[in-house]
CSV table of C-alpha atoms in Angstrom, one decimal:
chain,number,residue,atom,x,y,z
A,24,UNK,CA,0.1,0.2,-0.1
A,25,UNK,CA,1.5,2.9,-1.1
A,26,UNK,CA,2.0,6.5,1.5
A,27,UNK,CA,-0.8,8.0,-0.9
A,28,UNK,CA,-3.0,5.0,-0.5
A,29,UNK,CA,-2.9,5.5,3.3
A,30,UNK,CA,-3.6,9.1,3.8
A,31,UNK,CA,-6.4,8.8,1.4
A,32,UNK,CA,-7.8,6.2,4.1
A,33,UNK,CA,-6.9,8.5,6.8
A,34,UNK,CA,-8.4,11.4,5.7
A,35,UNK,CA,-11.6,9.3,4.2
A,36,UNK,CA,-11.8,8.0,8.3
A,37,UNK,CA,-11.5,11.5,9.6
A,38,UNK,CA,-13.8,12.5,7.0
A,39,UNK,CA,-16.6,10.1,8.1
A,40,UNK,CA,-15.7,10.3,11.7
A,41,UNK,CA,-16.6,14.1,11.8
A,42,UNK,CA,-19.8,13.5,9.8
A,43,UNK,CA,-21.0,10.7,11.6
A,44,UNK,CA,-20.2,11.7,15.2
A,45,UNK,CA,-22.3,15.0,15.3
A,46,UNK,CA,-24.9,12.5,14.0
A,47,UNK,CA,-25.0,10.0,16.6
A,48,UNK,CA,-24.6,12.4,19.6
A,49,UNK,CA,-28.0,14.8,18.4
A,50,UNK,CA,-29.6,11.3,17.8
A,51,UNK,CA,-28.6,10.5,21.3
A,52,UNK,CA,-29.8,14.2,22.2
A,53,UNK,CA,-33.3,13.3,20.7
A,54,UNK,CA,-32.8,15.2,17.5
A,55,UNK,CA,-34.6,13.8,14.6
A,56,UNK,CA,-34.2,14.5,10.9
A,57,UNK,CA,-37.2,16.0,9.6
A,58,UNK,CA,-37.6,15.4,5.8
A,59,UNK,CA,-40.2,18.0,5.3
A,60,UNK,CA,-38.3,21.3,6.5
A,61,UNK,CA,-34.9,19.5,5.8
A,62,UNK,CA,-33.3,20.4,8.9
A,63,UNK,CA,-32.6,18.5,12.0
A,64,UNK,CA,-35.2,19.1,15.1
A,65,UNK,CA,-35.4,17.9,18.7
A,66,UNK,CA,-38.1,15.2,19.2
A,67,UNK,CA,-41.0,14.8,21.6
A,68,UNK,CA,-42.7,11.9,23.4
A,69,UNK,CA,-46.3,10.5,24.2
A,70,UNK,CA,-46.9,8.8,27.3
A,71,UNK,CA,-50.8,7.1,26.8
A,72,UNK,CA,-52.2,5.2,30.3
A,73,UNK,CA,-55.5,3.7,30.0
A,74,UNK,CA,-58.1,1.7,32.4
A,75,UNK,CA,-57.8,-1.0,31.7
A,76,UNK,CA,-54.3,-1.6,30.3
A,77,UNK,CA,-53.6,-3.3,26.9
A,78,UNK,CA,-55.2,-1.3,24.9
A,79,UNK,CA,-53.3,-0.9,21.0
A,80,UNK,CA,-51.9,2.3,20.5
A,81,UNK,CA,-52.4,3.6,16.8
A,82,UNK,CA,-50.2,6.2,15.4
A,83,UNK,CA,-51.9,7.9,12.4
A,84,UNK,CA,-53.1,4.1,11.7
A,85,UNK,CA,-49.7,2.5,12.7
A,86,UNK,CA,-49.9,0.1,15.5
A,87,UNK,CA,-47.8,1.5,18.0
A,88,UNK,CA,-47.6,-0.9,20.9
A,89,UNK,CA,-49.8,-1.4,23.8
A,90,UNK,CA,-50.8,1.2,27.3
A,91,UNK,CA,-48.9,1.8,29.3
A,92,UNK,CA,-46.2,3.0,27.4
A,93,UNK,CA,-43.9,5.6,26.7
A,94,UNK,CA,-43.3,6.4,23.0
A,95,UNK,CA,-40.2,8.4,22.0
A,96,UNK,CA,-38.6,10.2,19.2
A,97,UNK,CA,-41.8,11.8,17.6
A,98,UNK,CA,-41.2,14.7,14.9
A,99,UNK,CA,-43.1,18.1,16.7
A,100,UNK,CA,-46.5,17.6,14.8
A,101,UNK,CA,-50.5,17.1,15.2
A,102,UNK,CA,-51.2,13.1,15.6
A,103,UNK,CA,-54.5,11.4,15.2
A,104,UNK,CA,-54.2,9.0,17.9
A,105,UNK,CA,-56.6,6.1,18.5
A,106,UNK,CA,-56.4,3.3,21.5
A,107,UNK,CA,-58.2,-0.1,20.6
A,108,UNK,CA,-59.3,-3.0,22.9
A,109,UNK,CA,-61.5,-6.1,22.0
A,110,UNK,CA,-64.6,-5.5,23.8
A,111,UNK,CA,-64.4,-1.5,24.3
A,112,UNK,CA,-65.3,1.6,22.3
A,113,UNK,CA,-62.0,3.0,20.8
A,114,UNK,CA,-60.7,6.3,22.2
A,115,UNK,CA,-59.9,8.9,19.7
A,116,UNK,CA,-58.2,12.1,20.0
A,117,UNK,CA,-55.8,14.8,17.9
A,118,UNK,CA,-52.4,14.8,19.8
A,119,UNK,CA,-50.1,17.7,19.4
A,120,UNK,CA,-45.8,16.9,19.7
A,121,UNK,CA,-43.4,19.9,20.8
A,122,UNK,CA,-39.7,19.4,20.6
A,123,UNK,CA,-38.0,18.3,24.0
A,124,UNK,CA,-41.6,17.5,25.8
A,125,UNK,CA,-43.6,14.6,26.7
A,126,UNK,CA,-47.5,15.1,25.9
A,127,UNK,CA,-49.6,12.8,28.1
A,128,UNK,CA,-52.9,11.6,28.7
A,129,UNK,CA,-53.1,9.7,31.9
A,130,UNK,CA,-56.9,9.2,32.2
A,131,UNK,CA,-58.2,7.4,29.3
A,132,UNK,CA,-61.1,4.9,30.2
A,133,UNK,CA,-61.7,2.2,27.6
A,134,UNK,CA,-65.5,1.8,27.8
A,135,UNK,CA,-67.2,-1.7,27.2
A,136,UNK,CA,-69.0,-2.0,23.5
A,137,UNK,CA,-71.7,-3.7,25.3
A,138,UNK,CA,-71.7,-3.5,29.2
A,139,UNK,CA,-73.7,-6.3,31.0
A,140,UNK,CA,-77.0,-4.7,33.1
A,141,UNK,CA,-78.4,-6.6,36.1
A,142,UNK,CA,-81.9,-6.0,37.3
A,143,UNK,CA,-80.7,-5.8,41.4
A,144,UNK,CA,-84.4,-5.0,42.7
A,145,UNK,CA,-87.3,-4.9,40.9
A,146,UNK,CA,-91.0,-3.0,42.3
A,147,UNK,CA,-88.4,-0.6,44.3
A,148,UNK,CA,-90.6,1.8,46.0
A,149,UNK,CA,-91.5,5.7,44.7
A,150,UNK,CA,-89.5,7.1,47.8
A,151,UNK,CA,-86.6,4.7,47.2
A,152,UNK,CA,-83.1,6.5,47.6
A,153,UNK,CA,-80.2,4.9,45.4
A,154,UNK,CA,-77.9,7.4,47.6
A,155,UNK,CA,-79.3,5.5,51.1
A,156,UNK,CA,-78.8,2.1,48.9
A,157,UNK,CA,-75.4,2.4,48.6
A,158,UNK,CA,-74.5,3.5,52.3
A,159,UNK,CA,-72.6,1.4,55.1
A,160,UNK,CA,-74.8,0.6,58.1
A,161,UNK,CA,-72.4,3.7,59.7
A,162,UNK,CA,-73.0,6.1,57.3
A,163,UNK,CA,-76.6,5.7,57.7
A,164,UNK,CA,-76.3,6.2,61.5
A,165,UNK,CA,-74.3,9.1,61.2
A,166,UNK,CA,-77.0,10.6,58.6
A,167,UNK,CA,-80.0,9.6,61.4
A,168,UNK,CA,-78.0,11.3,63.8
A,169,UNK,CA,-77.4,14.1,62.1
A,170,UNK,CA,-81.5,14.3,60.8
A,171,UNK,CA,-82.2,14.3,64.3
A,172,UNK,CA,-79.4,17.1,65.2
A,173,UNK,CA,-81.4,19.4,62.5
A,174,UNK,CA,-85.1,19.0,63.2
A,175,UNK,CA,-83.8,19.4,67.0
A,176,UNK,CA,-81.9,22.6,66.5
A,177,UNK,CA,-82.3,24.1,63.1
A,178,UNK,CA,-85.8,22.8,61.8
A,179,UNK,CA,-86.3,23.9,58.0
A,180,UNK,CA,-83.1,24.8,57.3
A,181,UNK,CA,-81.0,22.9,54.7
A,182,UNK,CA,-78.1,21.2,55.5
A,183,UNK,CA,-75.3,18.8,54.5
A,184,UNK,CA,-73.5,16.1,56.5
A,185,UNK,CA,-69.7,15.9,55.7
A,186,UNK,CA,-67.7,13.6,58.1
A,187,UNK,CA,-68.3,14.4,61.3
A,188,UNK,CA,-69.6,18.1,60.7
A,189,UNK,CA,-73.1,19.9,59.5
A,190,UNK,CA,-73.4,22.8,57.9
A,191,UNK,CA,-76.4,24.5,57.4
A,192,UNK,CA,-77.9,27.9,56.0
A,193,UNK,CA,-80.1,29.6,59.1
A,194,UNK,CA,-83.2,30.4,57.0
A,195,UNK,CA,-83.3,33.1,59.8
A,196,UNK,CA,-80.3,35.3,58.3
A,197,UNK,CA,-79.3,33.2,55.2
A,198,UNK,CA,-76.0,32.9,57.0
A,199,UNK,CA,-73.9,29.6,56.5
A,200,UNK,CA,-72.6,27.8,60.0
A,201,UNK,CA,-71.0,25.0,61.0
A,202,UNK,CA,-71.8,22.0,64.2
A,203,UNK,CA,-70.8,18.8,65.0
A,204,UNK,CA,-73.3,15.6,65.2
A,205,UNK,CA,-73.7,16.1,68.6
A,206,UNK,CA,-73.6,20.3,68.5
A,207,UNK,CA,-71.1,21.0,70.7
A,208,UNK,CA,-69.2,23.1,68.9
A,209,UNK,CA,-70.4,26.1,66.5
A,210,UNK,CA,-69.0,28.3,64.2
A,211,UNK,CA,-70.1,31.5,61.7
A,212,UNK,CA,-68.9,30.1,58.1
A,213,UNK,CA,-70.5,32.9,56.3
A,214,UNK,CA,-70.3,36.7,57.0
A,215,UNK,CA,-72.7,37.8,54.6
A,216,UNK,CA,-76.2,36.7,54.4
A,217,UNK,CA,-77.4,34.9,50.4
A,218,UNK,CA,-80.2,36.2,48.5
A,219,UNK,CA,-83.8,35.2,50.1
A,220,UNK,CA,-84.3,32.0,48.1
A,221,UNK,CA,-84.7,28.2,49.4
A,222,UNK,CA,-81.3,27.0,49.1
A,223,UNK,CA,-79.5,23.0,48.5
A,224,UNK,CA,-76.3,23.0,50.7
A,225,UNK,CA,-73.2,21.3,48.6
A,226,UNK,CA,-69.8,20.7,50.6
A,227,UNK,CA,-66.9,19.7,48.8
A,228,UNK,CA,-65.7,16.0,50.4
A,229,UNK,CA,-62.2,18.1,52.5
A,230,UNK,CA,-64.8,20.8,53.4
A,231,UNK,CA,-63.1,23.8,51.9
A,232,UNK,CA,-65.6,24.5,49.1
A,233,UNK,CA,-68.9,25.4,49.4
A,234,UNK,CA,-71.9,26.0,47.2
A,235,UNK,CA,-75.2,27.3,47.4
A,236,UNK,CA,-77.8,26.6,44.7
A,237,UNK,CA,-81.6,28.6,44.9
A,238,UNK,CA,-84.5,27.3,44.0
A,239,UNK,CA,-84.8,30.2,40.8
A,240,UNK,CA,-81.5,28.5,39.3
A,241,UNK,CA,-78.6,31.2,40.9
A,242,UNK,CA,-75.7,29.4,42.2
A,243,UNK,CA,-73.4,30.8,44.5
A,244,UNK,CA,-69.7,29.9,45.5
A,245,UNK,CA,-68.4,30.7,49.3
A,246,UNK,CA,-64.9,32.9,49.0
A,247,UNK,CA,-62.9,30.7,51.7
A,248,UNK,CA,-61.1,33.8,52.0
A,249,UNK,CA,-63.2,36.7,52.3
A,250,UNK,CA,-66.0,34.3,54.2
A,251,UNK,CA,-68.6,35.7,51.7
A,252,UNK,CA,-71.0,34.0,48.9
A,253,UNK,CA,-69.9,34.6,45.0
A,254,UNK,CA,-72.5,33.9,42.3
A,255,UNK,CA,-70.6,31.8,39.6
A,256,UNK,CA,-74.0,31.2,37.7
A,257,UNK,CA,-77.0,33.4,37.6
A,258,UNK,CA,-80.1,31.0,36.3
A,259,UNK,CA,-81.6,27.9,35.5
A,260,UNK,CA,-78.8,25.7,37.3
A,261,UNK,CA,-80.4,22.5,38.2
A,262,UNK,CA,-77.5,20.8,40.0
A,263,UNK,CA,-73.7,21.1,41.3
A,264,UNK,CA,-71.2,18.6,42.7
A,265,UNK,CA,-67.9,18.4,44.1
A,266,UNK,CA,-65.0,16.2,42.5
A,267,UNK,CA,-64.4,13.3,45.1
A,268,UNK,CA,-60.8,14.5,44.7
A,269,UNK,CA,-61.9,18.3,46.0
A,270,UNK,CA,-60.0,20.2,42.6
A,271,UNK,CA,-63.2,20.5,40.6
A,272,UNK,CA,-67.1,21.0,40.7
A,273,UNK,CA,-69.7,21.0,38.1
A,274,UNK,CA,-73.2,22.5,37.2
A,275,UNK,CA,-75.7,21.8,34.6
A,276,UNK,CA,-78.7,23.5,32.7
A,277,UNK,CA,-80.7,21.7,31.4
A,278,UNK,CA,-78.8,21.7,28.2
A,279,UNK,CA,-75.5,22.5,29.1
A,280,UNK,CA,-73.2,21.2,31.6
A,281,UNK,CA,-69.9,23.1,33.1
A,282,UNK,CA,-66.8,22.6,35.1
A,283,UNK,CA,-65.5,25.0,37.5
A,284,UNK,CA,-61.5,23.9,38.4
A,285,UNK,CA,-60.7,25.0,42.4
A,286,UNK,CA,-57.7,24.6,42.3
A,287,UNK,CA,-54.5,24.4,39.8
A,288,UNK,CA,-54.0,21.2,37.6
A,289,UNK,CA,-50.6,20.2,37.7
A,290,UNK,CA,-51.1,17.0,34.7
A,291,UNK,CA,-51.8,17.4,31.4
A,292,UNK,CA,-54.0,19.1,30.1
A,293,UNK,CA,-53.0,21.8,32.6
A,294,UNK,CA,-56.0,23.6,34.0
A,295,UNK,CA,-55.7,27.0,36.1
A,296,UNK,CA,-57.9,28.0,39.4
A,297,UNK,CA,-61.0,29.4,39.0
A,298,UNK,CA,-61.2,28.2,34.9
A,299,UNK,CA,-64.4,27.3,33.6
A,300,UNK,CA,-65.3,24.8,30.8
A,301,UNK,CA,-68.6,24.2,29.4
A,302,UNK,CA,-67.8,19.9,29.0
A,303,UNK,CA,-71.0,19.8,26.3
A,304,UNK,CA,-74.3,20.8,25.1
A,305,UNK,CA,-77.3,19.4,24.0
A,306,UNK,CA,-81.0,20.1,22.8
A,307,UNK,CA,-82.5,17.6,24.9
A,308,UNK,CA,-82.4,18.1,28.8
A,309,UNK,CA,-79.8,16.6,30.6
A,310,UNK,CA,-81.5,14.8,33.7
A,311,UNK,CA,-78.7,14.4,35.9
A,312,UNK,CA,-75.4,14.0,36.6
A,313,UNK,CA,-72.8,12.6,38.6
A,314,UNK,CA,-68.8,12.2,38.9
A,315,UNK,CA,-67.1,8.7,37.8
A,316,UNK,CA,-65.1,8.8,41.2
A,317,UNK,CA,-62.2,6.3,40.2
A,318,UNK,CA,-60.4,8.9,38.1
A,319,UNK,CA,-62.3,12.2,38.8
A,320,UNK,CA,-62.2,13.3,35.0
A,321,UNK,CA,-65.3,12.0,33.9
A,322,UNK,CA,-68.9,12.6,34.2
A,323,UNK,CA,-71.8,10.5,34.0
A,324,UNK,CA,-75.3,11.9,32.6
A,325,UNK,CA,-78.5,11.4,31.5
A,326,UNK,CA,-79.9,12.8,28.3
A,327,UNK,CA,-83.6,12.1,27.2
A,328,UNK,CA,-83.3,8.1,28.2
A,329,UNK,CA,-79.3,7.1,27.4
A,330,UNK,CA,-76.8,7.2,30.1
A,331,UNK,CA,-73.7,8.9,28.9
A,332,UNK,CA,-70.0,9.3,29.7
A,333,UNK,CA,-67.9,12.0,28.8
A,334,UNK,CA,-64.0,13.0,29.9
A,335,UNK,CA,-63.0,16.1,30.4
A,336,UNK,CA,-59.7,16.2,28.6
A,337,UNK,CA,-60.4,18.5,25.8
A,338,UNK,CA,-57.7,18.6,23.6
A,339,UNK,CA,-58.7,17.4,20.1
A,340,UNK,CA,-62.1,16.6,20.8
A,341,UNK,CA,-63.9,15.3,23.9
A,342,UNK,CA,-64.8,11.5,24.1
A,343,UNK,CA,-68.2,11.0,24.6
A,344,UNK,CA,-70.0,7.3,25.5
A,345,UNK,CA,-73.6,5.7,25.5
A,346,UNK,CA,-73.4,3.6,28.5
A,347,UNK,CA,-77.0,2.6,28.5
A,348,UNK,CA,-80.2,2.9,26.1
A,349,UNK,CA,-83.2,2.6,28.4
A,350,UNK,CA,-85.0,1.4,25.0
A,351,UNK,CA,-83.8,-1.3,24.3
A,352,UNK,CA,-84.2,-3.4,27.5
A,353,UNK,CA,-86.9,-1.0,29.4
A,354,UNK,CA,-90.6,-0.2,28.3
A,355,UNK,CA,-91.8,3.3,28.6
A,356,UNK,CA,-90.5,6.7,28.9
A,357,UNK,CA,-87.3,7.4,31.9
A,358,UNK,CA,-89.3,9.7,34.3
A,359,UNK,CA,-87.3,10.8,37.0
A,360,UNK,CA,-83.7,9.7,36.4
A,361,UNK,CA,-81.5,8.8,39.7
A,362,UNK,CA,-78.1,7.7,38.7
A,363,UNK,CA,-75.0,6.7,41.4
A,364,UNK,CA,-72.0,5.0,41.7
A,365,UNK,CA,-71.0,2.9,44.5
A,366,UNK,CA,-66.8,3.2,44.7
A,367,UNK,CA,-66.8,0.3,46.9
A,368,UNK,CA,-68.5,-2.1,44.3
A,369,UNK,CA,-67.2,0.0,41.3
A,370,UNK,CA,-71.1,-0.3,39.6
A,371,UNK,CA,-73.1,2.5,38.5
A,372,UNK,CA,-76.9,1.9,39.6
A,373,UNK,CA,-79.7,3.4,38.2
A,374,UNK,CA,-83.6,3.1,38.2
A,375,UNK,CA,-86.2,2.8,35.5
A,376,UNK,CA,-89.9,2.3,36.0
A,377,UNK,CA,-89.5,1.0,39.8
A,378,UNK,CA,-86.5,-1.1,38.8
A,379,UNK,CA,-83.1,-0.9,40.2
A,380,UNK,CA,-80.3,-2.0,37.8
A,381,UNK,CA,-76.4,-2.2,38.0
A,382,UNK,CA,-73.4,-2.5,35.4
A,383,UNK,CA,-69.8,-2.2,36.1
A,384,UNK,CA,-67.7,0.6,33.6
A,385,UNK,CA,-64.0,-0.3,34.9
A,386,UNK,CA,-64.4,-4.0,33.4
A,387,UNK,CA,-67.8,-4.0,31.6
A,388,UNK,CA,-68.5,-7.3,33.8
A,389,UNK,CA,-70.9,-7.4,36.7
A,390,UNK,CA,-69.7,-8.6,39.8
């Protein structure tokens, strides 16, 4: 081998080294070549977590593994995401990848295609209470004691029992008070009276947030710092409910369901404290709504003769599912629908035509 050949080989290797090394370093740092923009771009990642797990992830129609999973080295742009699992309705969303950022969807709920519905009890009484049906013996005893205390000491005042405390609105001055079950302690919670009306009191599980819903449809939320009620909806509100994790509440009119964030949400999609969002609108009447307490990121509600479930994640579009269509297995119209979710048994209960039914959303199978 001549010296000239050796020099050519040496300098060729040097050129290859200085050409390939930056590419290897760039790849190791998470960069990929974008053929559309003809340049190297820092990539991003997806993270998907679903209940149940093992749903197949499709990114732009290409299978990319199963939940729960990180998917790395994706160029910044929007992607069509579909997650499928046999026996479940697909979850679909358009999500954006940004350079150096993990885009997350941690609360994906895969809803059964045909959840089995079980008749729990026939010929239930007209005054049958679903909430009482799901209570434990201890919880029932507390409610009975609270009722006795209310009838004895502040009769006709609206109240709510939370933990071992009773919050009640004194009808003589429309001021909110708090006492314990034994009425040993008493403290004034609000400083200024609410407008004259008939109210329903709702208190969050941690007792830090309190709402008052008037019969006229006006909704007030207690400003804990100033200890005064502030109006958050002027009319037509039918009900309000705090989430079990205390971070949000929803309220609804006959046609609109709204969520209000009571705390800053630090997981994607991020939300600011005080942020309001219209979750859904319908031309049909919204009859009732409850939180899905397994993740606090879905709401179950009744429209017409259909029980539906909707997610709060508003990126792309919200996934909304039909859980039950009453006309498929029950005759007549669904009047005054009652629904409740029992976290202990992981069952959704509902009543139609004096019959109590249940189904399990989490697995699509009954206990």
